[in-house]
XYZ file of C-alpha atoms in Angstrom:
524
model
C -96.153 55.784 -241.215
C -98.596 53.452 -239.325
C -99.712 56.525 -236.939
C -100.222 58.572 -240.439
C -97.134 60.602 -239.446
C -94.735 62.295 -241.755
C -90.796 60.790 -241.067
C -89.372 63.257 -242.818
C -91.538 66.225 -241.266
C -90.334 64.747 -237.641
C -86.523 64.738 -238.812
C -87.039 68.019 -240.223
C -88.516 69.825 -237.017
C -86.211 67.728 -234.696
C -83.080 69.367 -236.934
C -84.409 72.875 -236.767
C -85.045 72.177 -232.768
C -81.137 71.206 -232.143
C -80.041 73.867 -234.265
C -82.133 76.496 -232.244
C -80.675 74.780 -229.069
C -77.196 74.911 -230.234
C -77.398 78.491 -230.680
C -78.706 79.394 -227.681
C -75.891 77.595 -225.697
C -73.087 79.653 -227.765
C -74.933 82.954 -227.372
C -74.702 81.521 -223.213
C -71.082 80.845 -223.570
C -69.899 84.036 -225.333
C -71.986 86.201 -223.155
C -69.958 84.323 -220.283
C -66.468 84.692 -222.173
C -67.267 88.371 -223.055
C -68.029 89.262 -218.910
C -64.989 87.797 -218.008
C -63.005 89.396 -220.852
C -64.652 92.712 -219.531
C -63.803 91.724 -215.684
C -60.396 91.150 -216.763
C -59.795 94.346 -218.661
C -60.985 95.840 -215.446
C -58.762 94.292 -213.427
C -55.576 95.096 -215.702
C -57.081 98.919 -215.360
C -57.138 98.665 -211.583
C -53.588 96.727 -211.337
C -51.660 99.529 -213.403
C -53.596 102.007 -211.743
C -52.448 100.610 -208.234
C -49.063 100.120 -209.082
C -47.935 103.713 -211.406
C -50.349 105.704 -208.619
C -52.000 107.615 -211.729
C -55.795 107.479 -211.594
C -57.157 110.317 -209.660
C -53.475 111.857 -209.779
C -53.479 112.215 -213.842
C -54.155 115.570 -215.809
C -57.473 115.523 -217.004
C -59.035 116.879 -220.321
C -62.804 118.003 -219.812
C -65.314 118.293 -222.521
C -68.374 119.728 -222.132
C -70.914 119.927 -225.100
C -73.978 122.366 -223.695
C -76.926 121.344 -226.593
C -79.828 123.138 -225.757
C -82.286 123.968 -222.427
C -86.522 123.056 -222.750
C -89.595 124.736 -220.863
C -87.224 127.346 -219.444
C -89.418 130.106 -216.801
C -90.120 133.177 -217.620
C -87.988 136.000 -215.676
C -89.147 138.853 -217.750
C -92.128 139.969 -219.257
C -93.044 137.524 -221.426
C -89.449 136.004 -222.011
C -86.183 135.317 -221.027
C -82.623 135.574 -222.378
C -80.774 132.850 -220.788
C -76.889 131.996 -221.081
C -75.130 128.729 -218.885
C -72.195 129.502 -216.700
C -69.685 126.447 -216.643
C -67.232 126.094 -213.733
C -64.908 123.269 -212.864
C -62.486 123.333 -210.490
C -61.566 126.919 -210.499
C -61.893 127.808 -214.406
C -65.388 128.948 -216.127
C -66.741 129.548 -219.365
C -70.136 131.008 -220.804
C -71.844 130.379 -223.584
C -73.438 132.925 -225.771
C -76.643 134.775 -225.099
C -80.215 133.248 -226.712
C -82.576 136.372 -226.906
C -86.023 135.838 -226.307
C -86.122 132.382 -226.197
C -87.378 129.920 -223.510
C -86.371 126.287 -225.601
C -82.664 127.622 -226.299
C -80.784 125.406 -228.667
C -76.810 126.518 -227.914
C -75.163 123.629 -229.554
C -71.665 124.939 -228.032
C -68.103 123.292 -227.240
C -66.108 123.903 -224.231
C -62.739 122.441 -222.851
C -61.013 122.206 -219.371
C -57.444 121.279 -218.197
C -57.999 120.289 -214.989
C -55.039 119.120 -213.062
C -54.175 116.141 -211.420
C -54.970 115.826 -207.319
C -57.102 114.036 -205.095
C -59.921 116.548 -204.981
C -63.184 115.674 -206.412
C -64.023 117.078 -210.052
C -67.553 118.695 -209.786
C -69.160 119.924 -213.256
C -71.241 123.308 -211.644
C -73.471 124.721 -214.201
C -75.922 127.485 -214.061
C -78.042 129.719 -216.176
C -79.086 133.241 -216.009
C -81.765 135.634 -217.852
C -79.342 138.678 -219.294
C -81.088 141.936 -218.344
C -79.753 145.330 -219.119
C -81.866 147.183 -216.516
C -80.919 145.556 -213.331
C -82.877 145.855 -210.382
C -83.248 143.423 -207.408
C -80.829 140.911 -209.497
C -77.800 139.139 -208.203
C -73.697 140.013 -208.056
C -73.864 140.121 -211.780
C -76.809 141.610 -212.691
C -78.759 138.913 -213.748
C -81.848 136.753 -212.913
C -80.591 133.364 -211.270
C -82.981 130.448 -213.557
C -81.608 127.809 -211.982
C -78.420 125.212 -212.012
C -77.116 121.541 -210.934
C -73.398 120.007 -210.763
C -72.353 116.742 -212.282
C -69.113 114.906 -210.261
C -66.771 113.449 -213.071
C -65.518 110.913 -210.879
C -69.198 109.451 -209.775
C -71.072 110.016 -213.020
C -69.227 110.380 -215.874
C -66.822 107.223 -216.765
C -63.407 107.493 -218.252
C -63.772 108.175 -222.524
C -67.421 107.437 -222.284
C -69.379 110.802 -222.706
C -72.531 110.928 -221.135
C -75.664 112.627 -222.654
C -78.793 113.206 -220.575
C -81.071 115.954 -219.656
C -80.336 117.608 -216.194
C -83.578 119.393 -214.688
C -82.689 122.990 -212.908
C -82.836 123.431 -209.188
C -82.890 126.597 -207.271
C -83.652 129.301 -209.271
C -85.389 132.591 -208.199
C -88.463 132.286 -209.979
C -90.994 135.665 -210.302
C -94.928 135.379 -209.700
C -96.739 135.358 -213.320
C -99.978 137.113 -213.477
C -99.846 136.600 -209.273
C -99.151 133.037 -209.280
C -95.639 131.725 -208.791
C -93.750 129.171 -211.310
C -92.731 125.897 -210.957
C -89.231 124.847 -211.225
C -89.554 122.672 -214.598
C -86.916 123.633 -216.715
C -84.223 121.528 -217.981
C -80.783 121.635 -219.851
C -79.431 119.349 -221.954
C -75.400 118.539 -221.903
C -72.547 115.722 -223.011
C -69.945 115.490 -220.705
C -66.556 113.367 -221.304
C -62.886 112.762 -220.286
C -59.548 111.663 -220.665
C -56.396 111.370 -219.161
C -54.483 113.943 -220.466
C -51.019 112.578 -221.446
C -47.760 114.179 -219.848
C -46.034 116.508 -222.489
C -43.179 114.564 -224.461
C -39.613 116.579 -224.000
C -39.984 115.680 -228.222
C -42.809 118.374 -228.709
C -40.342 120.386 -230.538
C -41.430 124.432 -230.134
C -40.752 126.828 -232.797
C -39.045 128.908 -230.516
C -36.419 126.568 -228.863
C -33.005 126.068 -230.100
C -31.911 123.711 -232.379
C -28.875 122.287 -230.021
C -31.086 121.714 -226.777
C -34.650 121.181 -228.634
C -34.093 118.646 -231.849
C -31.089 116.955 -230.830
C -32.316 113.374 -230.157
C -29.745 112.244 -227.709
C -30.895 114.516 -225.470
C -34.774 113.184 -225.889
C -35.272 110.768 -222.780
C -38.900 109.475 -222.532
C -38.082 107.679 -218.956
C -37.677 111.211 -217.240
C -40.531 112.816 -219.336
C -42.156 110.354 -217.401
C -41.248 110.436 -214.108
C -42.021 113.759 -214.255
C -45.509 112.365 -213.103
C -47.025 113.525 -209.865
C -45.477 110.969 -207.169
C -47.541 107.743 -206.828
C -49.236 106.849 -203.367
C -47.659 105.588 -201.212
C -48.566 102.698 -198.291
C -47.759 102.157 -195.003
C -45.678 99.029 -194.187
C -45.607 96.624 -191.514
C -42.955 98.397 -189.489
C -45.217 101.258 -189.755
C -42.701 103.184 -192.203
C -44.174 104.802 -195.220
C -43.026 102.638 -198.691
C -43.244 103.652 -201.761
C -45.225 101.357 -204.746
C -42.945 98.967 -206.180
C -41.950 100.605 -209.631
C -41.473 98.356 -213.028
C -38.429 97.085 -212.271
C -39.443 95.339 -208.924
C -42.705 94.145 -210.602
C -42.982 90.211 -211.321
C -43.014 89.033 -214.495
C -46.336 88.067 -214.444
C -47.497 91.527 -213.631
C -45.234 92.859 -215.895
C -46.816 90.967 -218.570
C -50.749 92.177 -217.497
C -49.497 95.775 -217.983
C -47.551 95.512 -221.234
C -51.000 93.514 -222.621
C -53.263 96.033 -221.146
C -51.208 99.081 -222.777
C -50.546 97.352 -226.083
C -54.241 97.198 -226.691
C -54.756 100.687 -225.953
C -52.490 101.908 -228.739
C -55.441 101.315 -230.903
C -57.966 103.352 -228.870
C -59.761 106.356 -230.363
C -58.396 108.732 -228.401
C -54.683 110.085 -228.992
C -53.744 111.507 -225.205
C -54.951 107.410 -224.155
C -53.004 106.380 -227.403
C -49.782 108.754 -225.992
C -50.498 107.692 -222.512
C -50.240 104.001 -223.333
C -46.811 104.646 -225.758
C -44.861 106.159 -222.605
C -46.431 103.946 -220.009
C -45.099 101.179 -222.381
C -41.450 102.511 -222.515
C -41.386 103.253 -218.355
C -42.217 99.620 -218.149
C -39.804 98.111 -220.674
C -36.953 100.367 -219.202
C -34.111 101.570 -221.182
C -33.051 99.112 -223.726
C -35.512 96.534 -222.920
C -34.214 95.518 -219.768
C -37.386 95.790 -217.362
C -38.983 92.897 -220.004
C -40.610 90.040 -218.958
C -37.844 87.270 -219.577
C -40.696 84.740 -221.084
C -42.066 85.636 -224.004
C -40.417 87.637 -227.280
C -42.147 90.958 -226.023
C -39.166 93.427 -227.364
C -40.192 92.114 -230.941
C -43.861 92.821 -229.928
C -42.883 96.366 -228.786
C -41.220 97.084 -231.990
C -44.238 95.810 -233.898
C -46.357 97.941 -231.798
C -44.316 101.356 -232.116
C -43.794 100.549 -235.916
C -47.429 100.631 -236.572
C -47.967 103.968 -234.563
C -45.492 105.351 -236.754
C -46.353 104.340 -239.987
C -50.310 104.531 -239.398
C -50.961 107.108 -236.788
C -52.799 110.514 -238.043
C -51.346 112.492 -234.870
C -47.824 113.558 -235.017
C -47.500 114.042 -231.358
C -48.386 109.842 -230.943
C -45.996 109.206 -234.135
C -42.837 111.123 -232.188
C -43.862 109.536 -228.981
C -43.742 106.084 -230.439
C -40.247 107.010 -232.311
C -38.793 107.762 -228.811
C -40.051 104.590 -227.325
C -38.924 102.766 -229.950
C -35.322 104.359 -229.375
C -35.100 104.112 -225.554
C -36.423 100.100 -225.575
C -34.530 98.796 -228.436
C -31.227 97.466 -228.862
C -28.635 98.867 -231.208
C -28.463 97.337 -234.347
C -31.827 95.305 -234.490
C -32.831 95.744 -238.425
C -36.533 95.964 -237.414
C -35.866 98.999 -235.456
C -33.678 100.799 -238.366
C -36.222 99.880 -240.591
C -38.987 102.035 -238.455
C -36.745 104.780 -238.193
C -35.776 104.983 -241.527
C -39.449 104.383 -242.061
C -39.954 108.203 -239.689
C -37.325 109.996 -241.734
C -40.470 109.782 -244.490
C -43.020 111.584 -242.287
C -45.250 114.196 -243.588
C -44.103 116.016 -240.139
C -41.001 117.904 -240.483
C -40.100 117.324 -236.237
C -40.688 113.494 -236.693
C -37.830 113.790 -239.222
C -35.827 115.827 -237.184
C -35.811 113.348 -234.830
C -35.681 110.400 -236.834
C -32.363 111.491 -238.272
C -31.191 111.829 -234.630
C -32.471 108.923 -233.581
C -30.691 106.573 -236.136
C -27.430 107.051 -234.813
C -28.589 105.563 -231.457
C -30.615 102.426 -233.560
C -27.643 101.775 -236.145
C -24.631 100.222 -235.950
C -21.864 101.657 -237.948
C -21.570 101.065 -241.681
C -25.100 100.115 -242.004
C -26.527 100.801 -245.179
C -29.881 100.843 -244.568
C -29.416 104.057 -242.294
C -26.387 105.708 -244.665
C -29.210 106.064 -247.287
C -32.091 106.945 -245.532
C -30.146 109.524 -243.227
C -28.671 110.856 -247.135
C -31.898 111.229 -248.542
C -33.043 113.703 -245.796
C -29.797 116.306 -247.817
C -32.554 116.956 -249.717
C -34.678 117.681 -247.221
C -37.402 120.638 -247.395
C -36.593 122.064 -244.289
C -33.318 123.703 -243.568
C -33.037 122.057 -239.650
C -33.132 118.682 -241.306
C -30.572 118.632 -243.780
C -28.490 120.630 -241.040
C -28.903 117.832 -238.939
C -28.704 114.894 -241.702
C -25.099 116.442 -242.660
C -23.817 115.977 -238.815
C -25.566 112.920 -238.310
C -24.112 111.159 -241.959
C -20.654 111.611 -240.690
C -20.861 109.358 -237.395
C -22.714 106.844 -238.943
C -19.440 104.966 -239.420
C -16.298 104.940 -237.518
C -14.078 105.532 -240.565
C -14.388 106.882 -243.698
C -16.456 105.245 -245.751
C -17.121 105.601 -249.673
C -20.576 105.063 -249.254
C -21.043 107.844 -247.487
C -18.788 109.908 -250.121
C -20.933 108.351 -252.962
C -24.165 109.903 -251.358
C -22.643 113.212 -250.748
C -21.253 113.931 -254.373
C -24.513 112.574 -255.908
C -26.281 115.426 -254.218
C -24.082 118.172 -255.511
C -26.463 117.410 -258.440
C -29.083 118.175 -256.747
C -31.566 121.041 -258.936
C -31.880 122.700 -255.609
C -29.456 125.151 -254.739
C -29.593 124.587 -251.043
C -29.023 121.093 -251.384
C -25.953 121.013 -253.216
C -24.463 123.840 -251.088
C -24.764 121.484 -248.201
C -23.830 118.489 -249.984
C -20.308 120.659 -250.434
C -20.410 121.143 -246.479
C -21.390 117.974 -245.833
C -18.334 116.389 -247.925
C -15.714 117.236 -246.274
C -17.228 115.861 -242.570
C -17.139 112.186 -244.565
C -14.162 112.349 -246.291
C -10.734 111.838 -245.978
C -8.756 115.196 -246.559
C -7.207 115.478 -250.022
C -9.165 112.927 -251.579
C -9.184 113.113 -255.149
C -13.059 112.683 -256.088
C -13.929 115.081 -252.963
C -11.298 117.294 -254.587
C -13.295 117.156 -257.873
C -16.661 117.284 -256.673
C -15.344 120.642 -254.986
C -13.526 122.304 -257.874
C -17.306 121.104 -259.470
C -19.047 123.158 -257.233
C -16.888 125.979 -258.031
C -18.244 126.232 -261.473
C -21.629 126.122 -259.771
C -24.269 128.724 -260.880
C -25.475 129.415 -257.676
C -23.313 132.148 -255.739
C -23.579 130.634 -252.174
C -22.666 126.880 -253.257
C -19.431 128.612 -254.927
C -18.815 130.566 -251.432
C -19.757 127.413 -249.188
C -16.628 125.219 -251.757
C -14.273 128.346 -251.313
C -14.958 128.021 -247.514
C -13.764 124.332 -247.214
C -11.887 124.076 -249.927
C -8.687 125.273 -247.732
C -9.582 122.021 -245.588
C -8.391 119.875 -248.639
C -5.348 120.996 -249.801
C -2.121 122.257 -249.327
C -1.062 126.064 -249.426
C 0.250 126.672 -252.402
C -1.521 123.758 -254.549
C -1.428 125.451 -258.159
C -4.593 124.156 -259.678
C -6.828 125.105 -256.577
C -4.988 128.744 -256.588
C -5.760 129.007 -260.113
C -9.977 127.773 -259.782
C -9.818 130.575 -257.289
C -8.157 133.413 -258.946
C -10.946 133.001 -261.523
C -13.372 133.816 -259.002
C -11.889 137.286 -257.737
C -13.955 138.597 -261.181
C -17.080 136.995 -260.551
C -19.915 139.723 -260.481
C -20.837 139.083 -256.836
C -19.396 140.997 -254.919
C -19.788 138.505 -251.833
C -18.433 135.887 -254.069
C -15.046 138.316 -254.610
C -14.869 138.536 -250.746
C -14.808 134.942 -250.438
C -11.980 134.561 -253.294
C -9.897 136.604 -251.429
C -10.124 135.138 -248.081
C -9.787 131.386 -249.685
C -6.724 132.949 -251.369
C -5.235 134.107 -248.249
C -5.193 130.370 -246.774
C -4.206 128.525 -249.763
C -1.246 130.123 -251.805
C 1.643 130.231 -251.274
C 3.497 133.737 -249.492
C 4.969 136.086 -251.972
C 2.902 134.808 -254.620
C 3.234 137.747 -257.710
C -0.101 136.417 -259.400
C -2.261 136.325 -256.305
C -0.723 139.522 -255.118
C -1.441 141.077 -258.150
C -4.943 140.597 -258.588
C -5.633 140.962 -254.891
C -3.872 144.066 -255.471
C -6.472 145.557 -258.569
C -9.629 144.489 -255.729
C -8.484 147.557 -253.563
C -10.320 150.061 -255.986
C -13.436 147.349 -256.027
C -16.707 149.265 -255.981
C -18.972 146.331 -254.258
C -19.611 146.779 -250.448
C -21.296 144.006 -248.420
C -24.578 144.770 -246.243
C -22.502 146.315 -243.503
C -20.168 148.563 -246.038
């Protein structure tokens, strides 16, 4: 205040000064921290890379946008009707033709499966002037404008597309008005790729058969992928050839870098990366878990991991890859992993259910209930495979009978849907014992049923439960011998033939007045 200075304008501008400081040294630091971060998701890349042998060895999927071409030359008159030739690696594709037009605006998709090897993946692409009269033209035809190649492996990184202009080279270019053009045309493109993932044995096909195709046990993600091409391999000091060490020879400090490095890509926008880093995850962890680091609770993080690729994913194909992961690295009986799979037997997708029903007999111990009613839920199922394979699967879920399982079963025969109470009746006597008196009941229910084929599917089993010549199942039957279908009257006789007794005058009698029946089944 003796100088005439302000205090509190000094405090005031020294404040603002350390503040400004401050945040200039965090900006330093996290630019640091986010290099190293970057380095070190690099490295992980390079360590998996060097130790599975995929890299240039994986399937790739190519996309190539073509957007439009500027300041094109003239190869006709006063015009040109250019098109763009794409070839990669021994496929091509062409776009349409733009008539008349030297700034072309094509705005057109393409894709390429390009298989995995060690060759280099060169992007050729040239254009051409369509002409109908051809005369001093190339092979096809057709004026040659002009072209360039792009190498994937050089230019374009891994899912980041690139978007640039690309100026032509080489055309054969025609004097205009005596003076020759320059070459100044120029296309513009977006390249990308990805790894394509390996095809999961669970991609169920319409046309496969429901034994070798949906039955889970036989799903086994280690050999889908091992199917893989073979890794490189390295010469060793004796000067023999050895193979890369494979996960279960890895440390568990590298095992650790590759199960981080994969869990994070579960998240990435891509689905073949997202199905990619699900199996690679499972190959590492080995069957039940035991490749796993020992430190560290990673076959809870797993779980975790598959559960939310489940329950979140959009793509089926990532949601059944996850399932089978889930199954090969987790031990029986662990409630989290029940819960997921009962979780899948929920899925908008009718093969993730499929499987999921499969899959809980490997993930559940016997007797549990979370499983019984999840698996007894899918009886009602929509599709006909799944409640098929929910009536086989229901049964083994515990080693003896159990009246849980009976409990489920007759509440179905309920059911509004015809097709769900006729398998409920199937389905009973699998998870019964023989003779029972409620299954006994819930059969001589179904009887009475006002759906034809649930009555045929009890007369079918009912022989199963009872003894030949038990009177009160005879008589339930005999009633059915004048039912108005005539399948139904087939099936009366045939249940009557296994269940009463020989020389029986009733059943005799009215079998008898069905030898003048009119009704013929579909093959007469």
């Amino acid at each position: 205040k003796d100088d005439g200075g302000d205090a509190q304008h000094e405090v005031s501008k020294f404040t603002k000064f350390a503040a400004e400081r401050d945040e200039r040294e965090r900006q330093t630091r996290k630019t640091a921290v986010d290099a190293r971060l970057r380095d070190f998701g690099m490295n992980l890349d390079q360590v998996y890379h060097e130790m599975s042998g995929i890299g240039d060895w994986m399937d790739r999927n190519v996309k190539v946008k073509i957007i439009k071409g500027r300041a094109l030359p003239i190869c006709d008159a006063k015009k040109s009707d250019p098109y763009c030739k794409l070839k990669l690696v021994g496929q091509s594709k062409v776009t349409s033709v733009m008539r008349s037009n030297l700034n072309p605006v094509w705005n057109e998709n393409f894709k390429f499966k390009v298989k995995g090897g060690g060759h280099k993946k060169v992007l050729e692409v040239h254009l051409y002037d369509q002409d109908l009269l051809p005369a001093d033209f190339n092979d096809d035809g057709d004026d040659y404008i002009g072209g360039f190649e792009i190498c994937l492996d050089d230019e374009v990184p891994l899912d980041q597309p690139v978007r640039k202009w690309y100026r032509l080279q080489g055309g054969d270019l025609k004097e205009i008005k005596g003076k020759k053009q320059e070459q100044n045309g120029k296309v513009e493109l977006e390249v990308s790729w990805s790894i394509a993932a390996p095809k999961s044995i669970a991609n169920v096909n319409n046309n496969s058969s429901f034994a070798s195709r949906r039955n889970f046990a036989s799903i086994n993600v280690k050999s889908s992928l091992n199917s893989l091409p073979p890794p490189p391999t390295s010469t060793g000091a004796t000067g023999t050839v050895m193979p890369k060490d494979d996960a279960s020879r890895m440390t568990d400090d590298s095992k650790r870098m590759v199960l981080v490095s994969h869990v994070g890509r579960l998240r990435h926008g891509s689905s073949d990366v997202r199905r990619m880093a699900v199996q690679a995850l499972a190959k590492t962890a080995g069957k039940r878990g035991s490749n796993l680091p020992k430190s560290g609770d990673w076959a809870a993080t797993l779980i975790r991991s598959f559960t939310e690729r489940i329950e979140k994913d959009h793509v089926y194909e990532v949601r059944l890859d996850a399932l089978e992961a889930l199954v090969m690295t987790s031990r029986r009986g662990v409630a989290e992993a029940v819960s997921t799979v009962a979780t899948a037997l929920k899925d908008s997708n009718r093969d993730v259910r499929l499987a999921a029903v499969s899959a809980m007999q490997q993930v559940a111990n016997g007797g549990d209930e979370t499983a019984i009613f999840g698996v007894a839920e899918r009886l009602e199922d929509s599709d006909f495979r799944v409640r098929e394979s929910a009536g086989a699967v229901l049964c083994k879920l515990s080693t003896v009978h159990d009246e849980r399982l009976v409990q489920q079963v007759l509440l179905r025969l309920g059911s509004i849907h015809s097709v769900v109470r006729k398998n409920a009746v199937r389905t009973l006597v699998t998870v019964s014992t023989p003779g029972a008196p409620q299954v006994l009941d819930g059969i001589k229910m179904a009887l009475k049923d006002s759906d034809a084929q649930v009555r045929i599917a009890a007369m079918q089993v009912l022989n199963t439960q009872v003894a030949r010549g038990d009177e009160s199942a005879v008589r339930a039957v005999l009633s059915e011998l004048s039912d108005p279908v005539p399948d139904v009257r087939a099936a009366a006789s045939e249940c009557l033939s296994l269940i009463s007794a020989r020389s029986d005058k009733k059943v005799i009698s009215a079998l008898t007045s069905l030898l003048s029946d009119s009704g013929k089944d579909l093959y007469g």
